Amino acid sequence: QVQVVESGGGLVQAGGSLRLSCAASGSVYIINDMGWYRQAPGEQREVVATVTRDNSTNYADSVKGRFTISKDNAKNTVYLQLDSLKPEDTAVYYCNIKGISVFRRFDSWGQGTQVIVSS
């Protein structure tokens, strides 16, 4: 079984920065796609940024040029650097990791970490 745990959320003023981390642990054999999603109150969950096994990245238009996704394969960890934060970035941020464990494919979500951007 694979567990995914996020950290790094918090309260920040507009224009500030945060760095989110997400680590997968357990019976991880191969990690394929890693990504960050967010859900604001009353809204649907949306993709923020993703990175594939071969390091191809994609970003939502709303965060391009402000957020950066990166990963550390040795640590089974994905990061999201959030710069130039805006109040509209306020949301719960979720990490998703897809891969293969010792026994089967997995598609695991973290519990979420709150990001609040004050104006």
Short mmCIF file of N, CA, C and O in Angstrom, two decimals:
data_model
loop_
_atom_site.label_atom_id
_atom_site.label_comp_id
_atom_site.label_asym_id
_atom_site.label_seq_id
_atom_site.Cartn_x
_atom_site.Cartn_y
_atom_site.Cartn_z
N GLN A 1 0.85 -1.19 0.00
CA GLN A 1 0.00 0.00 0.00
C GLN A 1 0.89 1.24 0.00
O GLN A 1 1.92 1.27 0.65
N VAL A 2 0.47 2.27 -0.76
CA VAL A 2 1.25 3.50 -0.90
C VAL A 2 0.53 4.64 -0.19
O VAL A 2 -0.65 4.88 -0.43
N GLN A 3 1.26 5.35 0.64
CA GLN A 3 0.71 6.52 1.32
C GLN A 3 1.35 7.77 0.73
O GLN A 3 2.52 7.79 0.36
N VAL A 4 0.52 8.82 0.68
CA VAL A 4 0.98 10.11 0.15
C VAL A 4 0.68 11.18 1.20
O VAL A 4 -0.46 11.29 1.65
N VAL A 5 1.71 11.94 1.56
CA VAL A 5 1.55 12.95 2.60
C VAL A 5 2.09 14.28 2.11
O VAL A 5 3.25 14.37 1.68
N GLU A 6 1.24 15.33 2.20
CA GLU A 6 1.66 16.67 1.81
C GLU A 6 2.07 17.47 3.04
O GLU A 6 1.63 17.18 4.15
N SER A 7 2.84 18.51 2.80
CA SER A 7 3.19 19.46 3.85
C SER A 7 3.55 20.79 3.20
O SER A 7 3.78 20.85 2.00
N GLY A 8 3.56 21.84 4.03
CA GLY A 8 4.05 23.12 3.56
C GLY A 8 3.02 24.20 3.34
O GLY A 8 3.37 25.32 2.97
N GLY A 9 1.75 23.91 3.56
CA GLY A 9 0.75 24.95 3.39
C GLY A 9 0.82 25.97 4.51
O GLY A 9 1.61 25.84 5.45
N GLY A 10 0.00 26.99 4.39
CA GLY A 10 -0.03 28.00 5.44
C GLY A 10 -0.69 29.27 4.97
O GLY A 10 -1.34 29.32 3.93
N LEU A 11 -0.52 30.31 5.79
CA LEU A 11 -1.09 31.63 5.52
C LEU A 11 0.03 32.54 5.05
O LEU A 11 1.08 32.64 5.70
N VAL A 12 -0.22 33.23 3.94
CA VAL A 12 0.79 34.13 3.39
C VAL A 12 0.11 35.34 2.78
O VAL A 12 -1.05 35.26 2.34
N GLN A 13 0.80 36.46 2.76
CA GLN A 13 0.25 37.66 2.15
C GLN A 13 0.39 37.59 0.63
O GLN A 13 1.27 36.90 0.10
N ALA A 14 -0.47 38.31 -0.05
CA ALA A 14 -0.39 38.38 -1.49
C ALA A 14 1.01 38.84 -1.92
O ALA A 14 1.59 39.74 -1.30
N GLY A 15 1.52 38.18 -2.95
CA GLY A 15 2.87 38.45 -3.41
C GLY A 15 3.92 37.57 -2.77
O GLY A 15 5.08 37.55 -3.21
N GLY A 16 3.54 36.84 -1.76
CA GLY A 16 4.47 35.98 -1.05
C GLY A 16 4.65 34.63 -1.72
O GLY A 16 4.14 34.38 -2.81
N SER A 17 5.41 33.77 -1.03
CA SER A 17 5.76 32.46 -1.58
C SER A 17 5.54 31.36 -0.54
O SER A 17 5.60 31.61 0.67
N LEU A 18 5.30 30.18 -1.04
CA LEU A 18 5.23 28.97 -0.24
C LEU A 18 5.84 27.83 -1.05
O LEU A 18 5.87 27.90 -2.29
N ARG A 19 6.27 26.81 -0.34
CA ARG A 19 6.74 25.60 -1.01
C ARG A 19 6.02 24.40 -0.42
O ARG A 19 6.11 24.17 0.80
N LEU A 20 5.33 23.68 -1.27
CA LEU A 20 4.63 22.48 -0.84
C LEU A 20 5.46 21.25 -1.18
O LEU A 20 6.15 21.22 -2.20
N SER A 21 5.38 20.27 -0.31
CA SER A 21 6.08 19.01 -0.53
C SER A 21 5.10 17.86 -0.43
O SER A 21 4.10 17.94 0.30
N CYS A 22 5.40 16.79 -1.14
CA CYS A 22 4.53 15.61 -1.12
C CYS A 22 5.40 14.38 -1.31
O CYS A 22 6.11 14.27 -2.31
N ALA A 23 5.32 13.48 -0.37
CA ALA A 23 6.15 12.28 -0.43
C ALA A 23 5.29 11.02 -0.45
O ALA A 23 4.30 10.92 0.28
N ALA A 24 5.71 10.09 -1.28
CA ALA A 24 5.06 8.78 -1.33
C ALA A 24 5.90 7.78 -0.55
O ALA A 24 7.12 7.76 -0.67
N SER A 25 5.23 6.97 0.23
CA SER A 25 5.95 5.96 1.00
C SER A 25 5.19 4.64 0.95
O SER A 25 4.01 4.60 0.60
N GLY A 26 5.86 3.58 1.31
CA GLY A 26 5.24 2.26 1.25
C GLY A 26 5.87 1.44 0.16
O GLY A 26 7.04 1.58 -0.17
N SER A 27 5.08 0.60 -0.45
CA SER A 27 5.59 -0.36 -1.42
C SER A 27 5.67 0.26 -2.82
O SER A 27 5.06 -0.24 -3.77
N VAL A 28 6.46 1.32 -2.95
CA VAL A 28 6.60 2.00 -4.24
C VAL A 28 7.67 1.31 -5.07
O VAL A 28 8.80 1.15 -4.61
N TYR A 29 7.33 0.94 -6.31
CA TYR A 29 8.29 0.32 -7.21
C TYR A 29 8.67 1.29 -8.33
O TYR A 29 9.84 1.54 -8.59
N ILE A 30 7.66 1.86 -8.97
CA ILE A 30 7.87 2.84 -10.04
C ILE A 30 6.87 3.97 -9.85
O ILE A 30 5.70 3.72 -9.58
N ILE A 31 7.34 5.21 -10.00
CA ILE A 31 6.43 6.35 -10.03
C ILE A 31 6.35 6.88 -11.44
O ILE A 31 7.37 7.13 -12.08
N ASN A 32 5.15 7.06 -11.93
CA ASN A 32 4.93 7.58 -13.28
C ASN A 32 4.59 9.07 -13.21
O ASN A 32 5.45 9.92 -13.33
N ASP A 33 3.34 9.40 -12.99
CA ASP A 33 2.92 10.80 -12.98
C ASP A 33 2.77 11.31 -11.55
O ASP A 33 2.31 10.60 -10.66
N MET A 34 3.15 12.57 -11.36
CA MET A 34 2.96 13.25 -10.08
C MET A 34 2.31 14.59 -10.37
O MET A 34 2.65 15.24 -11.38
N GLY A 35 1.41 15.01 -9.50
CA GLY A 35 0.74 16.26 -9.78
C GLY A 35 0.16 16.92 -8.56
O GLY A 35 0.02 16.31 -7.50
N TRP A 36 -0.12 18.19 -8.74
CA TRP A 36 -0.76 19.00 -7.70
C TRP A 36 -2.10 19.49 -8.22
O TRP A 36 -2.21 19.93 -9.37
N TYR A 37 -3.10 19.43 -7.37
CA TYR A 37 -4.45 19.87 -7.67
C TYR A 37 -4.89 20.78 -6.53
O TYR A 37 -4.30 20.76 -5.46
N ARG A 38 -5.93 21.55 -6.77
CA ARG A 38 -6.45 22.40 -5.70
C ARG A 38 -7.96 22.50 -5.79
O ARG A 38 -8.55 22.35 -6.85
N GLN A 39 -8.54 22.77 -4.64
CA GLN A 39 -9.98 22.92 -4.56
C GLN A 39 -10.30 24.07 -3.63
O GLN A 39 -10.00 24.02 -2.43
N ALA A 40 -10.91 25.09 -4.21
CA ALA A 40 -11.34 26.24 -3.42
C ALA A 40 -12.76 25.98 -2.90
O ALA A 40 -13.49 25.15 -3.47
N PRO A 41 -13.18 26.68 -1.85
CA PRO A 41 -14.53 26.47 -1.31
C PRO A 41 -15.59 26.68 -2.38
O PRO A 41 -15.58 27.67 -3.10
N GLY A 42 -16.48 25.71 -2.50
CA GLY A 42 -17.57 25.81 -3.46
C GLY A 42 -17.18 25.54 -4.90
O GLY A 42 -18.01 25.68 -5.80
N GLU A 43 -15.92 25.16 -5.11
CA GLU A 43 -15.44 24.93 -6.47
C GLU A 43 -15.06 23.45 -6.65
O GLU A 43 -14.87 22.72 -5.67
N GLN A 44 -14.93 23.06 -7.90
CA GLN A 44 -14.46 21.71 -8.18
C GLN A 44 -12.94 21.67 -8.09
O GLN A 44 -12.26 22.68 -8.26
N ARG A 45 -12.43 20.47 -7.85
CA ARG A 45 -10.98 20.30 -7.82
C ARG A 45 -10.43 20.51 -9.22
O ARG A 45 -10.99 20.03 -10.21
N GLU A 46 -9.32 21.23 -9.32
CA GLU A 46 -8.72 21.52 -10.61
C GLU A 46 -7.24 21.18 -10.60
O GLU A 46 -6.58 21.25 -9.55
N VAL A 47 -6.71 20.87 -11.75
CA VAL A 47 -5.29 20.58 -11.85
C VAL A 47 -4.50 21.87 -11.79
O VAL A 47 -4.90 22.89 -12.37
N VAL A 48 -3.39 21.83 -11.08
CA VAL A 48 -2.50 22.98 -10.98
C VAL A 48 -1.25 22.74 -11.82
O VAL A 48 -0.88 23.56 -12.65
N ALA A 49 -0.60 21.61 -11.58
CA ALA A 49 0.63 21.30 -12.30
C ALA A 49 0.89 19.81 -12.23
O ALA A 49 0.56 19.17 -11.22
N THR A 50 1.48 19.28 -13.28
CA THR A 50 1.81 17.86 -13.31
C THR A 50 3.22 17.67 -13.89
O THR A 50 3.70 18.51 -14.65
N VAL A 51 3.84 16.56 -13.50
CA VAL A 51 5.14 16.20 -14.05
C VAL A 51 5.14 14.70 -14.30
O VAL A 51 4.69 13.92 -13.46
N THR A 52 5.62 14.31 -15.47
CA THR A 52 5.64 12.89 -15.82
C THR A 52 6.97 12.26 -15.44
O THR A 52 7.91 12.93 -15.02
N ARG A 53 7.03 10.96 -15.68
CA ARG A 53 8.25 10.22 -15.33
C ARG A 53 9.45 10.75 -16.10
O ARG A 53 10.57 10.76 -15.58
N ASP A 54 9.21 11.21 -17.36
CA ASP A 54 10.31 11.74 -18.16
C ASP A 54 10.45 13.24 -18.04
O ASP A 54 11.01 13.89 -18.93
N ASN A 55 9.89 13.80 -16.96
CA ASN A 55 10.08 15.21 -16.60
C ASN A 55 9.34 16.20 -17.49
O ASN A 55 9.69 17.38 -17.52
N SER A 56 8.33 15.76 -18.17
CA SER A 56 7.49 16.67 -18.92
C SER A 56 6.51 17.32 -17.95
O SER A 56 5.85 16.64 -17.16
N THR A 57 6.42 18.65 -18.00
CA THR A 57 5.57 19.37 -17.06
C THR A 57 4.42 20.07 -17.79
O THR A 57 4.54 20.45 -18.95
N ASN A 58 3.34 20.26 -17.05
CA ASN A 58 2.20 21.03 -17.54
C ASN A 58 1.65 21.86 -16.41
O ASN A 58 1.66 21.42 -15.25
N TYR A 59 1.17 23.04 -16.75
CA TYR A 59 0.65 23.96 -15.75
C TYR A 59 -0.71 24.50 -16.18
O TYR A 59 -0.97 24.70 -17.37
N ALA A 60 -1.55 24.76 -15.20
CA ALA A 60 -2.77 25.50 -15.48
C ALA A 60 -2.40 26.90 -15.92
O ALA A 60 -1.42 27.48 -15.44
N ASP A 61 -3.18 27.46 -16.82
CA ASP A 61 -2.88 28.80 -17.33
C ASP A 61 -2.81 29.82 -16.20
O ASP A 61 -2.02 30.76 -16.25
N SER A 62 -3.62 29.63 -15.18
CA SER A 62 -3.70 30.61 -14.09
C SER A 62 -2.44 30.66 -13.23
O SER A 62 -2.25 31.61 -12.48
N VAL A 63 -1.59 29.64 -13.33
CA VAL A 63 -0.39 29.62 -12.49
C VAL A 63 0.91 29.65 -13.28
O VAL A 63 1.99 29.71 -12.69
N LYS A 64 0.81 29.64 -14.60
CA LYS A 64 2.02 29.64 -15.42
C LYS A 64 2.87 30.87 -15.12
O LYS A 64 2.36 31.98 -15.02
N GLY A 65 4.17 30.64 -14.95
CA GLY A 65 5.08 31.73 -14.65
C GLY A 65 5.15 32.08 -13.17
O GLY A 65 6.01 32.88 -12.77
N ARG A 66 4.27 31.50 -12.36
CA ARG A 66 4.29 31.79 -10.92
C ARG A 66 4.59 30.54 -10.08
O ARG A 66 5.22 30.63 -9.04
N PHE A 67 4.11 29.41 -10.53
CA PHE A 67 4.32 28.15 -9.80
C PHE A 67 5.30 27.27 -10.57
O PHE A 67 5.34 27.29 -11.80
N THR A 68 6.06 26.48 -9.81
CA THR A 68 7.01 25.56 -10.42
C THR A 68 6.91 24.19 -9.76
O THR A 68 7.03 24.09 -8.53
N ILE A 69 6.72 23.17 -10.57
CA ILE A 69 6.68 21.80 -10.06
C ILE A 69 8.03 21.15 -10.29
O ILE A 69 8.66 21.35 -11.33
N SER A 70 8.48 20.39 -9.31
CA SER A 70 9.74 19.67 -9.45
C SER A 70 9.65 18.39 -8.63
O SER A 70 8.71 18.21 -7.85
N LYS A 71 10.62 17.50 -8.81
CA LYS A 71 10.56 16.24 -8.09
C LYS A 71 11.95 15.75 -7.76
O LYS A 71 12.94 16.14 -8.38
N ASP A 72 12.00 14.89 -6.77
CA ASP A 72 13.22 14.20 -6.36
C ASP A 72 12.92 12.71 -6.44
O ASP A 72 12.24 12.17 -5.56
N ASN A 73 13.39 12.08 -7.49
CA ASN A 73 13.04 10.67 -7.70
C ASN A 73 13.57 9.77 -6.58
O ASN A 73 12.92 8.81 -6.19
N ALA A 74 14.73 10.10 -6.07
CA ALA A 74 15.32 9.28 -5.02
C ALA A 74 14.49 9.28 -3.75
O ALA A 74 14.51 8.32 -2.98
N LYS A 75 13.75 10.38 -3.55
CA LYS A 75 12.95 10.52 -2.32
C LYS A 75 11.46 10.29 -2.59
O LYS A 75 10.65 10.46 -1.67
N ASN A 76 11.10 9.93 -3.83
CA ASN A 76 9.68 9.77 -4.18
C ASN A 76 8.87 11.00 -3.77
O ASN A 76 7.77 10.88 -3.23
N THR A 77 9.43 12.16 -4.02
CA THR A 77 8.85 13.41 -3.54
C THR A 77 8.65 14.38 -4.69
O THR A 77 9.50 14.49 -5.58
N VAL A 78 7.52 15.08 -4.64
CA VAL A 78 7.23 16.14 -5.61
C VAL A 78 7.02 17.43 -4.84
O VAL A 78 6.49 17.43 -3.73
N TYR A 79 7.47 18.51 -5.43
CA TYR A 79 7.38 19.83 -4.80
C TYR A 79 6.56 20.77 -5.68
O TYR A 79 6.47 20.59 -6.90
N LEU A 80 5.99 21.77 -5.05
CA LEU A 80 5.34 22.85 -5.78
C LEU A 80 5.78 24.16 -5.15
O LEU A 80 5.47 24.43 -3.99
N GLN A 81 6.54 24.94 -5.90
CA GLN A 81 6.96 26.26 -5.46
C GLN A 81 5.91 27.26 -5.92
O GLN A 81 5.64 27.36 -7.12
N LEU A 82 5.33 27.96 -4.97
CA LEU A 82 4.28 28.93 -5.28
C LEU A 82 4.84 30.33 -5.03
O LEU A 82 5.13 30.69 -3.89
N ASP A 83 5.01 31.09 -6.08
CA ASP A 83 5.51 32.46 -5.99
C ASP A 83 4.45 33.44 -6.48
O ASP A 83 3.52 33.06 -7.18
N SER A 84 4.63 34.68 -6.10
CA SER A 84 3.70 35.75 -6.52
C SER A 84 2.25 35.34 -6.25
O SER A 84 1.39 35.47 -7.12
N LEU A 85 2.02 34.87 -5.06
CA LEU A 85 0.71 34.34 -4.72
C LEU A 85 -0.37 35.43 -4.74
O LEU A 85 -0.10 36.59 -4.41
N LYS A 86 -1.55 35.01 -5.14
CA LYS A 86 -2.70 35.91 -5.22
C LYS A 86 -3.81 35.35 -4.31
O LYS A 86 -3.86 34.14 -4.07
N PRO A 87 -4.71 36.21 -3.87
CA PRO A 87 -5.82 35.71 -3.04
C PRO A 87 -6.60 34.59 -3.70
O PRO A 87 -7.09 33.68 -3.02
N GLU A 88 -6.70 34.63 -5.02
CA GLU A 88 -7.45 33.58 -5.73
C GLU A 88 -6.73 32.23 -5.75
O GLU A 88 -7.29 31.24 -6.22
N ASP A 89 -5.51 32.19 -5.26
CA ASP A 89 -4.81 30.91 -5.11
C ASP A 89 -5.22 30.19 -3.82
O ASP A 89 -4.78 29.06 -3.59
N THR A 90 -6.00 30.85 -3.00
CA THR A 90 -6.45 30.23 -1.76
C THR A 90 -7.26 28.97 -2.05
O THR A 90 -8.23 29.01 -2.81
N ALA A 91 -6.84 27.86 -1.46
CA ALA A 91 -7.50 26.57 -1.72
C ALA A 91 -6.82 25.51 -0.86
O ALA A 91 -5.77 25.76 -0.26
N VAL A 92 -7.43 24.34 -0.87
CA VAL A 92 -6.75 23.16 -0.34
C VAL A 92 -6.01 22.52 -1.51
O VAL A 92 -6.61 22.27 -2.56
N TYR A 93 -4.73 22.30 -1.32
CA TYR A 93 -3.89 21.74 -2.37
C TYR A 93 -3.67 20.25 -2.10
O TYR A 93 -3.28 19.86 -0.99
N TYR A 94 -3.92 19.45 -3.13
CA TYR A 94 -3.80 18.00 -3.01
C TYR A 94 -2.71 17.49 -3.95
O TYR A 94 -2.57 17.96 -5.08
N CYS A 95 -2.01 16.50 -3.47
CA CYS A 95 -0.99 15.84 -4.27
C CYS A 95 -1.55 14.51 -4.77
O CYS A 95 -2.27 13.81 -4.05
N ASN A 96 -1.20 14.18 -6.00
CA ASN A 96 -1.59 12.89 -6.58
C ASN A 96 -0.37 12.22 -7.18
O ASN A 96 0.40 12.87 -7.91
N ILE A 97 -0.20 10.97 -6.86
CA ILE A 97 0.95 10.23 -7.39
C ILE A 97 0.44 8.91 -7.98
O ILE A 97 -0.31 8.18 -7.31
N LYS A 98 0.86 8.64 -9.20
CA LYS A 98 0.47 7.39 -9.87
C LYS A 98 1.72 6.57 -10.16
O LYS A 98 2.76 7.12 -10.52
N GLY A 99 1.61 5.30 -10.00
CA GLY A 99 2.76 4.45 -10.28
C GLY A 99 2.43 2.99 -10.12
O GLY A 99 1.27 2.57 -10.24
N ILE A 100 3.46 2.24 -9.84
CA ILE A 100 3.32 0.80 -9.66
C ILE A 100 3.96 0.42 -8.33
O ILE A 100 5.10 0.79 -8.06
N SER A 101 3.19 -0.29 -7.52
CA SER A 101 3.75 -0.78 -6.27
C SER A 101 4.26 -2.20 -6.51
O SER A 101 4.25 -2.68 -7.64
N VAL A 102 4.65 -2.82 -5.46
CA VAL A 102 5.17 -4.18 -5.59
C VAL A 102 4.12 -5.11 -6.18
O VAL A 102 4.43 -6.04 -6.92
N PHE A 103 2.85 -4.81 -5.90
CA PHE A 103 1.80 -5.74 -6.29
C PHE A 103 0.89 -5.25 -7.40
O PHE A 103 0.33 -6.04 -8.14
N ARG A 104 0.73 -3.93 -7.52
CA ARG A 104 -0.26 -3.43 -8.49
C ARG A 104 -0.03 -1.95 -8.77
O ARG A 104 0.77 -1.29 -8.11
N ARG A 105 -0.78 -1.45 -9.74
CA ARG A 105 -0.75 -0.01 -10.00
C ARG A 105 -1.42 0.72 -8.85
O ARG A 105 -2.33 0.20 -8.21
N PHE A 106 -0.95 1.93 -8.59
CA PHE A 106 -1.60 2.76 -7.58
C PHE A 106 -1.85 4.16 -8.10
O PHE A 106 -1.18 4.64 -9.02
N ASP A 107 -2.84 4.80 -7.53
CA ASP A 107 -3.26 6.17 -7.87
C ASP A 107 -3.68 6.79 -6.55
O ASP A 107 -4.84 6.68 -6.15
N SER A 108 -2.72 7.40 -5.88
CA SER A 108 -2.92 7.80 -4.49
C SER A 108 -2.99 9.31 -4.33
O SER A 108 -2.24 10.04 -4.97
N TRP A 109 -3.86 9.73 -3.44
CA TRP A 109 -4.04 11.14 -3.10
C TRP A 109 -3.61 11.40 -1.67
O TRP A 109 -3.80 10.56 -0.79
N GLY A 110 -3.08 12.59 -1.46
CA GLY A 110 -2.79 13.01 -0.11
C GLY A 110 -4.03 13.58 0.55
O GLY A 110 -5.09 13.69 -0.06
N GLN A 111 -3.86 13.97 1.80
CA GLN A 111 -4.99 14.46 2.59
C GLN A 111 -5.28 15.94 2.33
O GLN A 111 -6.32 16.46 2.73
N GLY A 112 -4.38 16.61 1.68
CA GLY A 112 -4.57 18.02 1.37
C GLY A 112 -3.85 18.93 2.35
O GLY A 112 -3.71 18.60 3.53
N THR A 113 -3.41 20.07 1.86
CA THR A 113 -2.78 21.08 2.71
C THR A 113 -3.37 22.44 2.33
O THR A 113 -3.49 22.77 1.16
N GLN A 114 -3.74 23.20 3.35
CA GLN A 114 -4.44 24.46 3.12
C GLN A 114 -3.45 25.58 2.80
O GLN A 114 -2.45 25.76 3.50
N VAL A 115 -3.78 26.32 1.76
CA VAL A 115 -3.03 27.54 1.42
C VAL A 115 -4.03 28.70 1.46
O VAL A 115 -5.07 28.66 0.80
N ILE A 116 -3.70 29.70 2.26
CA ILE A 116 -4.54 30.89 2.37
C ILE A 116 -3.69 32.10 2.04
O ILE A 116 -2.64 32.32 2.65
N VAL A 117 -4.15 32.87 1.06
CA VAL A 117 -3.43 34.07 0.63
C VAL A 117 -4.28 35.28 0.98
O VAL A 117 -5.40 35.43 0.48
N SER A 118 -3.75 36.12 1.85
CA SER A 118 -4.49 37.31 2.27
C SER A 118 -4.13 38.49 1.38
O SER A 118 -3.01 38.62 0.91
N SER A 119 -5.10 39.37 1.19
CA SER A 119 -4.87 40.55 0.32
C SER A 119 -4.33 41.72 1.11
O SER A 119 -4.27 41.71 2.34
#
